[in-house]
XYZ file of N, CA and C in Angstrom:
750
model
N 37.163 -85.924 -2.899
C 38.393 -86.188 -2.138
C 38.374 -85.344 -0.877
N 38.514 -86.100 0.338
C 38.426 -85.587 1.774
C 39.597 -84.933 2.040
N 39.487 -83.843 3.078
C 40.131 -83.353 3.635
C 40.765 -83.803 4.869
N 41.950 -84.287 5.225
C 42.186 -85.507 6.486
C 42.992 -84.053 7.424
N 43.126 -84.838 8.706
C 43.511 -83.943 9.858
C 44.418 -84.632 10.489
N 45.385 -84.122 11.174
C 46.411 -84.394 12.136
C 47.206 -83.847 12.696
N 46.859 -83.744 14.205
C 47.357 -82.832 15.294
C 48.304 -84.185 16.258
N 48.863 -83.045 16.898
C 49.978 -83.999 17.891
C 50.134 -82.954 18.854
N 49.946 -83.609 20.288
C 50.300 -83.068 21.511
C 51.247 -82.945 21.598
N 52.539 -83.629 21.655
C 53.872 -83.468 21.759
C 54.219 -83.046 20.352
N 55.882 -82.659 21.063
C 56.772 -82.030 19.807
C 57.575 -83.227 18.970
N 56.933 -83.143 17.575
C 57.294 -84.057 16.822
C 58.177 -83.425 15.557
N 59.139 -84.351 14.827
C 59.544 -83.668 13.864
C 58.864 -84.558 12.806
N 58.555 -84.139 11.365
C 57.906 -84.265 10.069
C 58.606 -84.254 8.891
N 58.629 -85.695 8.300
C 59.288 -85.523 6.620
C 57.942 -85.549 6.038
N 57.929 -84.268 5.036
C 57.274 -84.052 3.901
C 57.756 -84.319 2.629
N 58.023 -85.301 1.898
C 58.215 -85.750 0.579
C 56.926 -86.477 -0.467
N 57.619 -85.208 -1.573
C 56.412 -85.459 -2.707
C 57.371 -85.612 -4.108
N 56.306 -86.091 -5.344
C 57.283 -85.862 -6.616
C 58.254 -87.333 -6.659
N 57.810 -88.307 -6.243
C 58.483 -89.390 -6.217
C 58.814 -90.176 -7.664
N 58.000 -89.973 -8.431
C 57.941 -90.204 -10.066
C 58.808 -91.775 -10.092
N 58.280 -92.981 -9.259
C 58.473 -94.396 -9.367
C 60.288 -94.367 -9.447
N 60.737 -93.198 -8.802
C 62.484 -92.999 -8.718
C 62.736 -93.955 -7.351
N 62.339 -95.638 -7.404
C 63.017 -96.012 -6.203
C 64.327 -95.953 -5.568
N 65.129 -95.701 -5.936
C 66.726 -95.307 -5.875
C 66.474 -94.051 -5.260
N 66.303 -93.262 -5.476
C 66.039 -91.952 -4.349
C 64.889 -91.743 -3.694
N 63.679 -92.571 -3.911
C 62.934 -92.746 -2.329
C 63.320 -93.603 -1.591
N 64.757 -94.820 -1.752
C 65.452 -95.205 -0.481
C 66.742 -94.468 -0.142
N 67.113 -93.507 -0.840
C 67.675 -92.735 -0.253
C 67.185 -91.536 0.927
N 66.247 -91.327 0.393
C 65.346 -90.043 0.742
C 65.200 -90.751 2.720
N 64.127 -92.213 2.345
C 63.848 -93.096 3.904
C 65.045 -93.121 4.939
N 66.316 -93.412 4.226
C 67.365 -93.796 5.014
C 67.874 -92.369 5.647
N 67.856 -91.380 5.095
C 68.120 -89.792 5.518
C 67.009 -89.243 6.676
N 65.645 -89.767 6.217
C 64.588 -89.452 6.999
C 64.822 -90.706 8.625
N 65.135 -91.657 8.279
C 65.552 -92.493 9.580
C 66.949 -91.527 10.200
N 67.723 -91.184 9.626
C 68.833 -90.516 9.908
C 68.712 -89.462 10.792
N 67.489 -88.717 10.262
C 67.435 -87.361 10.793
C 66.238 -87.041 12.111
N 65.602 -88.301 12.541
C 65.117 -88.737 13.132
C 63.651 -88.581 13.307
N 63.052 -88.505 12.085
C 61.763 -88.435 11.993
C 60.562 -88.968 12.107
N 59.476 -88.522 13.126
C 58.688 -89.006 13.738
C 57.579 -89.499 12.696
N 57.188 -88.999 11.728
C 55.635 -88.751 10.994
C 56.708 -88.721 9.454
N 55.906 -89.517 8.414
C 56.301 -89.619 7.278
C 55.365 -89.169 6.642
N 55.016 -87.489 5.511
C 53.648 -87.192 5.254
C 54.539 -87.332 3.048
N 53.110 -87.566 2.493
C 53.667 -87.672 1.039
C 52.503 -87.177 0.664
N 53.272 -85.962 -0.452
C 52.310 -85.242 -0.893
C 51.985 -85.028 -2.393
N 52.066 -86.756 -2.587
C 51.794 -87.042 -3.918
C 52.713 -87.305 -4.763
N 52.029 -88.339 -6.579
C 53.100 -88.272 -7.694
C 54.096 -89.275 -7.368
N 53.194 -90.053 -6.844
C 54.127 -91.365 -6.771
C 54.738 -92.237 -7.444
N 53.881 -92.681 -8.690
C 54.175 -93.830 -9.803
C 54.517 -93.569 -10.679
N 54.172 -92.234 -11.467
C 54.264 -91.938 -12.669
C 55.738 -91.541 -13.644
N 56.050 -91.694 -14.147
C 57.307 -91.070 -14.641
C 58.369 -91.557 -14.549
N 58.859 -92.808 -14.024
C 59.908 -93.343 -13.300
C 60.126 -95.259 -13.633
N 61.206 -95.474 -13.349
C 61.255 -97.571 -13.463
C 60.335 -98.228 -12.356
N 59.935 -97.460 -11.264
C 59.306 -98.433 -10.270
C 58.042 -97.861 -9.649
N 57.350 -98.042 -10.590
C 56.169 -97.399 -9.839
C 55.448 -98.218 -8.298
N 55.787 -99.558 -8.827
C 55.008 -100.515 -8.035
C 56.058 -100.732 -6.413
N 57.367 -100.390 -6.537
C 58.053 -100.473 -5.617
C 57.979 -99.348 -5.153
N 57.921 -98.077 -5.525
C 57.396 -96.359 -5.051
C 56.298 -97.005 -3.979
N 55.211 -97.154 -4.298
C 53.740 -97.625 -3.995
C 53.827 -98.002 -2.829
N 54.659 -99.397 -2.887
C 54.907 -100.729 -1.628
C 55.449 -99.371 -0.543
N 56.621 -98.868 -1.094
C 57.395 -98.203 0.127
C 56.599 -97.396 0.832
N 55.936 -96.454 0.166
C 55.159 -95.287 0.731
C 53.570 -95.837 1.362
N 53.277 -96.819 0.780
C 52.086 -97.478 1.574
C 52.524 -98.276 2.804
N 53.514 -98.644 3.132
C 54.413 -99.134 4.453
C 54.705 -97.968 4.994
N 55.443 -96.873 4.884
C 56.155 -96.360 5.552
C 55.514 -95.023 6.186
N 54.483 -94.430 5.030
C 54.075 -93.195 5.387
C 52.857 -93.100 6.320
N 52.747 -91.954 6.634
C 51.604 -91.823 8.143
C 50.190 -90.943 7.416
N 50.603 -90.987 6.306
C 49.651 -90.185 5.535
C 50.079 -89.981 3.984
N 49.218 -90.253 2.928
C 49.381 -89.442 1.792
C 48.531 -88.953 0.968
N 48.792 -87.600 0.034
C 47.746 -86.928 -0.578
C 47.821 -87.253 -1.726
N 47.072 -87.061 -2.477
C 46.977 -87.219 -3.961
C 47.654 -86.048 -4.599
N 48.526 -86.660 -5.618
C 49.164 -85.469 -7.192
C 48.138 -85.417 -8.310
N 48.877 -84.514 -9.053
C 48.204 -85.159 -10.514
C 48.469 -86.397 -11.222
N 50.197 -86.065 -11.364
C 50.327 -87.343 -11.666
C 49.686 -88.728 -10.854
N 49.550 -88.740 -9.892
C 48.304 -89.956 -9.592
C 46.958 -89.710 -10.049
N 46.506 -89.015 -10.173
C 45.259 -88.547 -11.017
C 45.722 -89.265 -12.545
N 46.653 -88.801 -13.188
C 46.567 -89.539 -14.490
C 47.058 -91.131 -14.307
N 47.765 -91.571 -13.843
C 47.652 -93.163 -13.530
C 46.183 -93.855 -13.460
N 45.303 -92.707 -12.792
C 43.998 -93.323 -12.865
C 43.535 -93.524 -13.938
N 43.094 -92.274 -14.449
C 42.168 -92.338 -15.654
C 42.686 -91.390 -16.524
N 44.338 -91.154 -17.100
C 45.306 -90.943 -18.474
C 45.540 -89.558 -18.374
N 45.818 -88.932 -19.079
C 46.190 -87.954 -19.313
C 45.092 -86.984 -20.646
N 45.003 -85.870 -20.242
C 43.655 -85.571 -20.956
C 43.920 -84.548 -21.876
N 43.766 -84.143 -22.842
C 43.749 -83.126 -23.829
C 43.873 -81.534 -23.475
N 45.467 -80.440 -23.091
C 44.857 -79.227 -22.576
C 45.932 -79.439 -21.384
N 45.957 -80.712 -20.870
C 46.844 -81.097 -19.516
C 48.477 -80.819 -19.606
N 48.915 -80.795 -20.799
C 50.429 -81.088 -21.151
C 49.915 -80.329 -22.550
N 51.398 -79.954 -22.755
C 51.148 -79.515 -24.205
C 51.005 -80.785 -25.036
N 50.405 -80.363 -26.434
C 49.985 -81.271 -27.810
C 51.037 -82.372 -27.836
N 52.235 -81.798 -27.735
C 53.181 -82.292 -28.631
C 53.903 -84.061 -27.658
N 53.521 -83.889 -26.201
C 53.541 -84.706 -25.341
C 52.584 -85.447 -25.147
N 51.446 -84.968 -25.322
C 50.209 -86.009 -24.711
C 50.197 -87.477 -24.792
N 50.543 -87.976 -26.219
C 50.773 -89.341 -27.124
C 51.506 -90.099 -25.727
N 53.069 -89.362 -25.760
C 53.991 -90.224 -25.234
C 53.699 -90.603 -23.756
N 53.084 -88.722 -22.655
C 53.100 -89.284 -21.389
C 51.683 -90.158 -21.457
N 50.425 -90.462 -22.123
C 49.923 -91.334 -22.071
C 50.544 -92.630 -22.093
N 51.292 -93.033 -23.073
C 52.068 -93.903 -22.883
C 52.625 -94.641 -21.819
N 53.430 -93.769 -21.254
C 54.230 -93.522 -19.495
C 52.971 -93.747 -18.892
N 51.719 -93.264 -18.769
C 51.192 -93.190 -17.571
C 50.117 -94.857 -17.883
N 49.785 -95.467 -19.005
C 49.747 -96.529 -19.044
C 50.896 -98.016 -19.048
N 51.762 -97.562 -19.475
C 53.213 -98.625 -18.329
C 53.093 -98.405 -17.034
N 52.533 -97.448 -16.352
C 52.820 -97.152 -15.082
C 51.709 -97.942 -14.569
N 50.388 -97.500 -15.243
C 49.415 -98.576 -14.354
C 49.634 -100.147 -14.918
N 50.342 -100.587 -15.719
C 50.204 -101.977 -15.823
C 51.203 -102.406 -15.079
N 52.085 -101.780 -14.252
C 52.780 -102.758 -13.358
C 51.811 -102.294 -12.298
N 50.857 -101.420 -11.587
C 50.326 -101.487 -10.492
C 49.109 -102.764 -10.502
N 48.883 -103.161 -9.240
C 47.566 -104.194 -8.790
C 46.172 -103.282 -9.152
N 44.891 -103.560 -9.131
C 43.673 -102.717 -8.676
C 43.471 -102.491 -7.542
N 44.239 -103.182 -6.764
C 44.248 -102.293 -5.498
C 44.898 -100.950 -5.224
N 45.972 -101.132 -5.929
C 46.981 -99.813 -6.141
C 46.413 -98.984 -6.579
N 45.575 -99.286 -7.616
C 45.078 -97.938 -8.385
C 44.077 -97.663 -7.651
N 43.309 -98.322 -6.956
C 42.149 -97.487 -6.130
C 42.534 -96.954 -5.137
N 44.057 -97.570 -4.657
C 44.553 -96.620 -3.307
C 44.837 -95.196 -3.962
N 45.114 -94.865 -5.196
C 45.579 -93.872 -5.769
C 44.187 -92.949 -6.009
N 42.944 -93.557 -6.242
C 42.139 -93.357 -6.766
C 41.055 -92.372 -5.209
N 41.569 -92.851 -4.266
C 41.140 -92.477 -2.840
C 41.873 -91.758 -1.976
N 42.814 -91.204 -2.870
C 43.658 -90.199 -1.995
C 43.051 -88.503 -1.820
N 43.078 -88.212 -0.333
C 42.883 -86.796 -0.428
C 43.932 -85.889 -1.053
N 43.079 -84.712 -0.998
C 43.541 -83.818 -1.762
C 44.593 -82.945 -0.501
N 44.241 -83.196 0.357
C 44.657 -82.042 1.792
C 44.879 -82.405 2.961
N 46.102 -82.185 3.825
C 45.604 -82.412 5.384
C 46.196 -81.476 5.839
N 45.575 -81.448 6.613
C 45.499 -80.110 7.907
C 45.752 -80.269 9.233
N 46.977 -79.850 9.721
C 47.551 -80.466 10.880
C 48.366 -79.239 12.089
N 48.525 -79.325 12.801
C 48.683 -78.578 14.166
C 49.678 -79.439 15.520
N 50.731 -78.580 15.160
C 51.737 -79.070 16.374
C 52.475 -77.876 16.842
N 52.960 -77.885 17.805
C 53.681 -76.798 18.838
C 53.230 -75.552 18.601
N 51.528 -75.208 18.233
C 51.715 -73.756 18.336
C 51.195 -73.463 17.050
N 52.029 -74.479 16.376
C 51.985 -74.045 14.350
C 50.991 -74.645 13.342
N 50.230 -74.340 12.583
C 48.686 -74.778 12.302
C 49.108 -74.766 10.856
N 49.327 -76.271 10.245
C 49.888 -75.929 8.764
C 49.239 -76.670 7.839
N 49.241 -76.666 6.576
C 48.122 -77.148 5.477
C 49.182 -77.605 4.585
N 48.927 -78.771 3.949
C 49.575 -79.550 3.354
C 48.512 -80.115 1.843
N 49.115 -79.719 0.565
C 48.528 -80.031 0.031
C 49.482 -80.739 -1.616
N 49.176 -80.986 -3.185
C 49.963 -81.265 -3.771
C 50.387 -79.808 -4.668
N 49.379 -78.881 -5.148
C 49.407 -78.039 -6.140
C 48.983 -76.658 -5.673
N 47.894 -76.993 -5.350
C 47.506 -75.721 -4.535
C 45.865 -76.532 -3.618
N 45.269 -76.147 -2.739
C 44.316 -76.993 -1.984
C 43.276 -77.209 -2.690
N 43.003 -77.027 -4.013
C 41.832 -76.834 -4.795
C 41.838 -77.830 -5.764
N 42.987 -77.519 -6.166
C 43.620 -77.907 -7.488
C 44.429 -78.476 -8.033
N 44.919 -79.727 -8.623
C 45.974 -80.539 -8.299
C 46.975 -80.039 -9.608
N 46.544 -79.260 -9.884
C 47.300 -78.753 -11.591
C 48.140 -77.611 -11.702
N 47.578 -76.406 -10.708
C 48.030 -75.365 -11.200
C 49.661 -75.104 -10.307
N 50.173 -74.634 -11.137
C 52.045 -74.120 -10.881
C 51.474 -72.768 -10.035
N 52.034 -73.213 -8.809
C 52.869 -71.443 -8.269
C 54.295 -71.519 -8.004
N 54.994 -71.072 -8.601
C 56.331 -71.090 -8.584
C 57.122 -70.155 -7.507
N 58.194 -70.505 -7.775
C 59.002 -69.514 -6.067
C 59.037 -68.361 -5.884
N 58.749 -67.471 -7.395
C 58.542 -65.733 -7.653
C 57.419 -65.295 -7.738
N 56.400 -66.637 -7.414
C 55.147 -65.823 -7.365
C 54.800 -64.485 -6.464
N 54.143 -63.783 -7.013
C 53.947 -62.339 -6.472
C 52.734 -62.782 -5.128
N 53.100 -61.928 -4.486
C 52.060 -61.911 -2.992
C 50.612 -62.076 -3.386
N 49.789 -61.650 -4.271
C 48.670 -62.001 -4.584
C 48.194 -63.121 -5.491
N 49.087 -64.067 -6.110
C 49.044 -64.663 -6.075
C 49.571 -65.617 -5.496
N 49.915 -65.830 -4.792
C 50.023 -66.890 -3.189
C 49.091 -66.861 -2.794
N 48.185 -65.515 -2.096
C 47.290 -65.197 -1.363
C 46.270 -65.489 -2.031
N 45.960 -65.628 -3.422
C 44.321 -66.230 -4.012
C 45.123 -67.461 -4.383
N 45.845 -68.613 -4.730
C 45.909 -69.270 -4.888
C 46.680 -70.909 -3.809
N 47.218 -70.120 -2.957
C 47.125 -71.531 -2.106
C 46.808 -70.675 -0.488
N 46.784 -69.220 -0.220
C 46.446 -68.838 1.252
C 44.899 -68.575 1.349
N 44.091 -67.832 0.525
C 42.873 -68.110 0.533
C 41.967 -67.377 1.416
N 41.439 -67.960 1.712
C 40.728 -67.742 3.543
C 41.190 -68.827 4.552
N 41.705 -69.758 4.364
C 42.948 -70.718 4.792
C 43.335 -69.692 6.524
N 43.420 -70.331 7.826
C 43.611 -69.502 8.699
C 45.065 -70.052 8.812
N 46.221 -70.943 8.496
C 47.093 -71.616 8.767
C 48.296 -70.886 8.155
N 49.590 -71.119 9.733
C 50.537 -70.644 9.503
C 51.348 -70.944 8.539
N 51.574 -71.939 8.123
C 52.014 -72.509 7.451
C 51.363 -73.536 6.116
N 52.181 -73.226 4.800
C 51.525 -74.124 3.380
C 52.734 -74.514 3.296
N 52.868 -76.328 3.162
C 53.506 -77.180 1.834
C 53.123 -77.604 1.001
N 53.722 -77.614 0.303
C 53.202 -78.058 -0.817
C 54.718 -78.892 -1.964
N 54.367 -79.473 -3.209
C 55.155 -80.103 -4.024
C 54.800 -79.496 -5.584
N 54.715 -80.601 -6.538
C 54.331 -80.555 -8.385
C 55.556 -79.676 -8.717
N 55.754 -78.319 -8.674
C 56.534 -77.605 -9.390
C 58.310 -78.345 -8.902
N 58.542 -79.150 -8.486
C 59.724 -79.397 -8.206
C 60.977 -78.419 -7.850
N 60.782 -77.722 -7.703
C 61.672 -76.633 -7.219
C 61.624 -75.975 -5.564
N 62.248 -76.680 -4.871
C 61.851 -76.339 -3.074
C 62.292 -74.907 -2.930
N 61.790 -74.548 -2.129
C 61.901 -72.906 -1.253
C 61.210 -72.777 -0.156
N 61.980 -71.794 0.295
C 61.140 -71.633 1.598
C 60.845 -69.661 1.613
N 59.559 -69.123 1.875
C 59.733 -67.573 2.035
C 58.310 -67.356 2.453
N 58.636 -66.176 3.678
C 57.307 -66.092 3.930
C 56.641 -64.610 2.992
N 55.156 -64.877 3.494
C 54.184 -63.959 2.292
C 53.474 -63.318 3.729
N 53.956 -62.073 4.048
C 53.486 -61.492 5.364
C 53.674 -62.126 6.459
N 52.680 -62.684 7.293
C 52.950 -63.429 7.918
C 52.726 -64.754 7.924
N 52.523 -65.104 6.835
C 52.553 -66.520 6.688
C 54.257 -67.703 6.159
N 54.214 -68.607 6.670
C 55.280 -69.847 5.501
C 54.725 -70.128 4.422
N 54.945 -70.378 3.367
C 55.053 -71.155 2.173
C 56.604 -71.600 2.187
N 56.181 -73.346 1.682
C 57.491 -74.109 1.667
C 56.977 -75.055 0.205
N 57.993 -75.447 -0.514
C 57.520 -76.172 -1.581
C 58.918 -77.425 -1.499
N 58.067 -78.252 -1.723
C 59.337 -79.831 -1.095
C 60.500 -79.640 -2.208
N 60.375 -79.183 -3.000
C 61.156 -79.715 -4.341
C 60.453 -81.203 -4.604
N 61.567 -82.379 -5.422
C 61.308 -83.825 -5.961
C 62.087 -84.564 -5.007
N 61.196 -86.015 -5.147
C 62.693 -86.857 -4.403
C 63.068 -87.534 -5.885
N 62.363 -87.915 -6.621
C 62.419 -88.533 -7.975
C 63.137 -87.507 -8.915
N 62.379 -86.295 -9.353
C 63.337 -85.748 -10.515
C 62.899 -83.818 -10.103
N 64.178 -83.478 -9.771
C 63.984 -82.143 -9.513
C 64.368 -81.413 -10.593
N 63.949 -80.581 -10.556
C 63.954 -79.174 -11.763
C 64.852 -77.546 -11.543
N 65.685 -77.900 -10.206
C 66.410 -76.769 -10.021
C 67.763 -76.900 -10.475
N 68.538 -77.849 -11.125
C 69.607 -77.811 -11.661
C 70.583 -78.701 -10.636
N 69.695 -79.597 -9.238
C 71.033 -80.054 -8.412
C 70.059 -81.520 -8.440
N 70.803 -82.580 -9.028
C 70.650 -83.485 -9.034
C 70.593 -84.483 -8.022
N 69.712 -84.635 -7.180
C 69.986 -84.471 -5.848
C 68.474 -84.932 -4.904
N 67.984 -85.542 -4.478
C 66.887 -86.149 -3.730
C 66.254 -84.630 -3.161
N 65.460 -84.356 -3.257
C 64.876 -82.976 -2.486
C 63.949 -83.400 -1.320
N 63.562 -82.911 -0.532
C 62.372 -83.451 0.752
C 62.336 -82.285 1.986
N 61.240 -82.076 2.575
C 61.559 -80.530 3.583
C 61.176 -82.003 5.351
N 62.248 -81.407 6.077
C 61.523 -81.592 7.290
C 61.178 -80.868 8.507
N 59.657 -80.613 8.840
C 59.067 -79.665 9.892
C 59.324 -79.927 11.408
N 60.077 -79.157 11.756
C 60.998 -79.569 13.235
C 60.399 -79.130 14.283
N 59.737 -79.603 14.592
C 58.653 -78.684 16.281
C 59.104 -79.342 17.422
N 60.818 -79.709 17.672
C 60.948 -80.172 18.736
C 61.571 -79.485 19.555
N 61.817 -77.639 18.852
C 62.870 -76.564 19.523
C 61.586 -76.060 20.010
N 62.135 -74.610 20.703
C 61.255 -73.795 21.060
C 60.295 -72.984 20.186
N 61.327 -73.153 18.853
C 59.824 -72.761 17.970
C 59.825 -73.966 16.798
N 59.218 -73.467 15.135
C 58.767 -74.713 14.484
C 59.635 -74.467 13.086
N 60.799 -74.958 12.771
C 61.655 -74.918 11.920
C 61.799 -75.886 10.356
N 62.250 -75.380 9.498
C 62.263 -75.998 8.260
C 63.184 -76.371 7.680
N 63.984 -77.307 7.688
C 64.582 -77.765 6.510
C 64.761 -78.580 5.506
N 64.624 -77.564 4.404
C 64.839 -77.796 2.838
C 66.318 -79.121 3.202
N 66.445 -80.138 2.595
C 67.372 -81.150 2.689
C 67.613 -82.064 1.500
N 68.492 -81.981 1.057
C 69.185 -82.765 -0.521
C 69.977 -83.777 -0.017
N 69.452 -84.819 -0.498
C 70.130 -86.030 -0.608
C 70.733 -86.636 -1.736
N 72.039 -87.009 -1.648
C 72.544 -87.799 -2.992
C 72.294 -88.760 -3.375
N 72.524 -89.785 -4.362
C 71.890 -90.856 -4.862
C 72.172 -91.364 -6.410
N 72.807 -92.715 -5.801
C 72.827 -93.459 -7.265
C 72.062 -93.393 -8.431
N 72.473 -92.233 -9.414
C 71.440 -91.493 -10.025
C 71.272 -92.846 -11.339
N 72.574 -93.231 -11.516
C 73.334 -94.284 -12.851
C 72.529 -95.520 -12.672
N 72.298 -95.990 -11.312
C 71.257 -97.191 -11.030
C 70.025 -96.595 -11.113
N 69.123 -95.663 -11.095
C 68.230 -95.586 -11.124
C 67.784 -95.235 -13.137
N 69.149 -94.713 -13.987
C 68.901 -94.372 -15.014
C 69.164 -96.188 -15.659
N 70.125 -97.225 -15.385
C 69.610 -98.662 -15.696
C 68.800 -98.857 -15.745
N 67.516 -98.873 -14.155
C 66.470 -99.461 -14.244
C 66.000 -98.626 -15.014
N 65.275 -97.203 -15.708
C 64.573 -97.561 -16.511
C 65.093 -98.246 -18.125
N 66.094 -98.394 -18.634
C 66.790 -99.116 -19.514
C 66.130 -100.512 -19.330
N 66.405 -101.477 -18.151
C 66.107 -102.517 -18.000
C 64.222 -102.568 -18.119
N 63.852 -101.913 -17.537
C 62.245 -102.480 -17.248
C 61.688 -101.686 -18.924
N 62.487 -101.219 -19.927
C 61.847 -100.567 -20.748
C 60.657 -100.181 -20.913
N 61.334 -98.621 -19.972
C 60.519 -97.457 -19.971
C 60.323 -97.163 -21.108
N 59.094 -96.320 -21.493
C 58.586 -95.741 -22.322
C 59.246 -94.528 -23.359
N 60.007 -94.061 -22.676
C 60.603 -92.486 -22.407
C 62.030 -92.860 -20.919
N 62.627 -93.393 -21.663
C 63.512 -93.784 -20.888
C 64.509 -92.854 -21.235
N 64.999 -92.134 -22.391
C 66.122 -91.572 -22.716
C 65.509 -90.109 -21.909
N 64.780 -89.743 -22.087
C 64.344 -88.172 -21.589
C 64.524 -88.248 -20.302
N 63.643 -89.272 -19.378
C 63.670 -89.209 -17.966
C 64.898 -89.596 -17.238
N 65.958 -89.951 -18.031
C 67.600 -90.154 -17.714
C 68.257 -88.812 -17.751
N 67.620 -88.088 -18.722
C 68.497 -86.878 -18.539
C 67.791 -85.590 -17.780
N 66.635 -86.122 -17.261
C 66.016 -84.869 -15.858
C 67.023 -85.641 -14.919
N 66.816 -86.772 -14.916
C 67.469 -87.315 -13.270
C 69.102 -86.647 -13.029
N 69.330 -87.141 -14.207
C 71.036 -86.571 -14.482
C 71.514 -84.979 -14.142
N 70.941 -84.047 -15.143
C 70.746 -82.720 -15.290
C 70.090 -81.956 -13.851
N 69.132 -82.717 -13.323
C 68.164 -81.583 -12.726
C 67.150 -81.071 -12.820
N 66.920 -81.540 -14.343
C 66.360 -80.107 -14.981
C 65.498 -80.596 -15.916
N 64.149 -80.529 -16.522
C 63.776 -81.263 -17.514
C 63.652 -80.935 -19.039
């Protein structure tokens, strides 16, 4: 999986949304906020299909709309399942399950678009040189969470990495804090967040001031239509993934 690039001469602003988990109800909320707020570049940083009533309508939207996207894990297991070690014991059965409903509503084209996603892009506007990845740039698995300690930031997504700035998604929980002199920003979900606010999550990178700004941004959303559809398309795990959407929280 390649490493893709994208620089811009002019000052552009950037929605970064990842964690979409086939929640179409809040990735058209998420679009209509991102048209709102007037965003130039649509970047997705994975975890599109999996987990959610619409994987195949997730897919359509973000293959129309976005200017770029990276690969999750969860698109990794849409490919080829969920593996032993990945999830605890006691889950494996079911999200296999989930992650085979998920590929039988996608085409083979879908799955090879999933199957050909980079892992990284690396991009440069007003000054600010930032790396965009799903988990960490290596690794599409491992959690760094918002209390991670300075050395681990620094061996696990800063590296030898020369860039001012890391986004990133998976852990669903957005923040923003810098580690010396660097950003770390983590999108939160637009599909199902894990901080307790039920609520569309997405960051957008603003390089149209004099310097290059972030905001963390929550959107609301017909949470009750999105907990129908999976009722209607009988989801797999429909009662559980009703009450992350609901709660926040999984």
């Amino acid at each position: 999986m390649s490493n893709m690039r994208y620089w811009s001469g002019k000052r552009m602003r950037y929605a970064f949304i990842s964690d979409i988990h086939g929640n179409d109800v809040a990735l058209e909320a998420v679009m209509e906020d991102i048209h709102d707020t007037e965003c130039d570049k649509i970047i997705v940083l994975g975890d599109i299909c999996f987990r959610g009533p619409a994987p195949k309508r997730c897919l359509d939207i973000v293959r129309d709309r976005a200017d770029a996207v990276l690969k999750g894990n969860a698109d990794e297991w849409v490919v080829r399942g969920v593996r032993s070690g990945e999830v605890p014991d006691d889950r494996l059965d079911m999200m296999n399950r989930e992650g085979m409903w998920a590929r039988e509503q996608l085409s083979e084209d879908d799955i090879a678009f999933l199957n050909s996603l980079p892992m990284t892009l690396d991009g440069s506007d007003h000054g600010t040189n930032w790396l965009a990845f799903h988990a960490t740039p290596k690794d599409l698995f491992q959690v760094v969470l918002p209390d991670a300690g300075e050395i681990e930031i620094e061996e696990r997504i800063i590296g030898t990495h020369p860039h001012d700035m890391f986004l990133y998604g998976h852990i669903h929980l957005p923040y923003a804090r810098r580690v010396r002199d660097r950003t770390i920003v983590n999108l939160g979900s637009v599909g199902l967040p894990f901080d307790g606010v039920a609520e569309a999550s997405y960051a957008v990178l603003d390089c149209t001031t004099a310097r290059v700004d972030v905001d963390l941004r929550r959107v609301p959303y017909d949470i009750e239509r999105a907990v129908t559809a999976l009722s209607e398309a009988e989801y797999p795990n429909a009662s559980y993934i009703a009450e992350v959407m609901r709660n926040g929280r999984p």
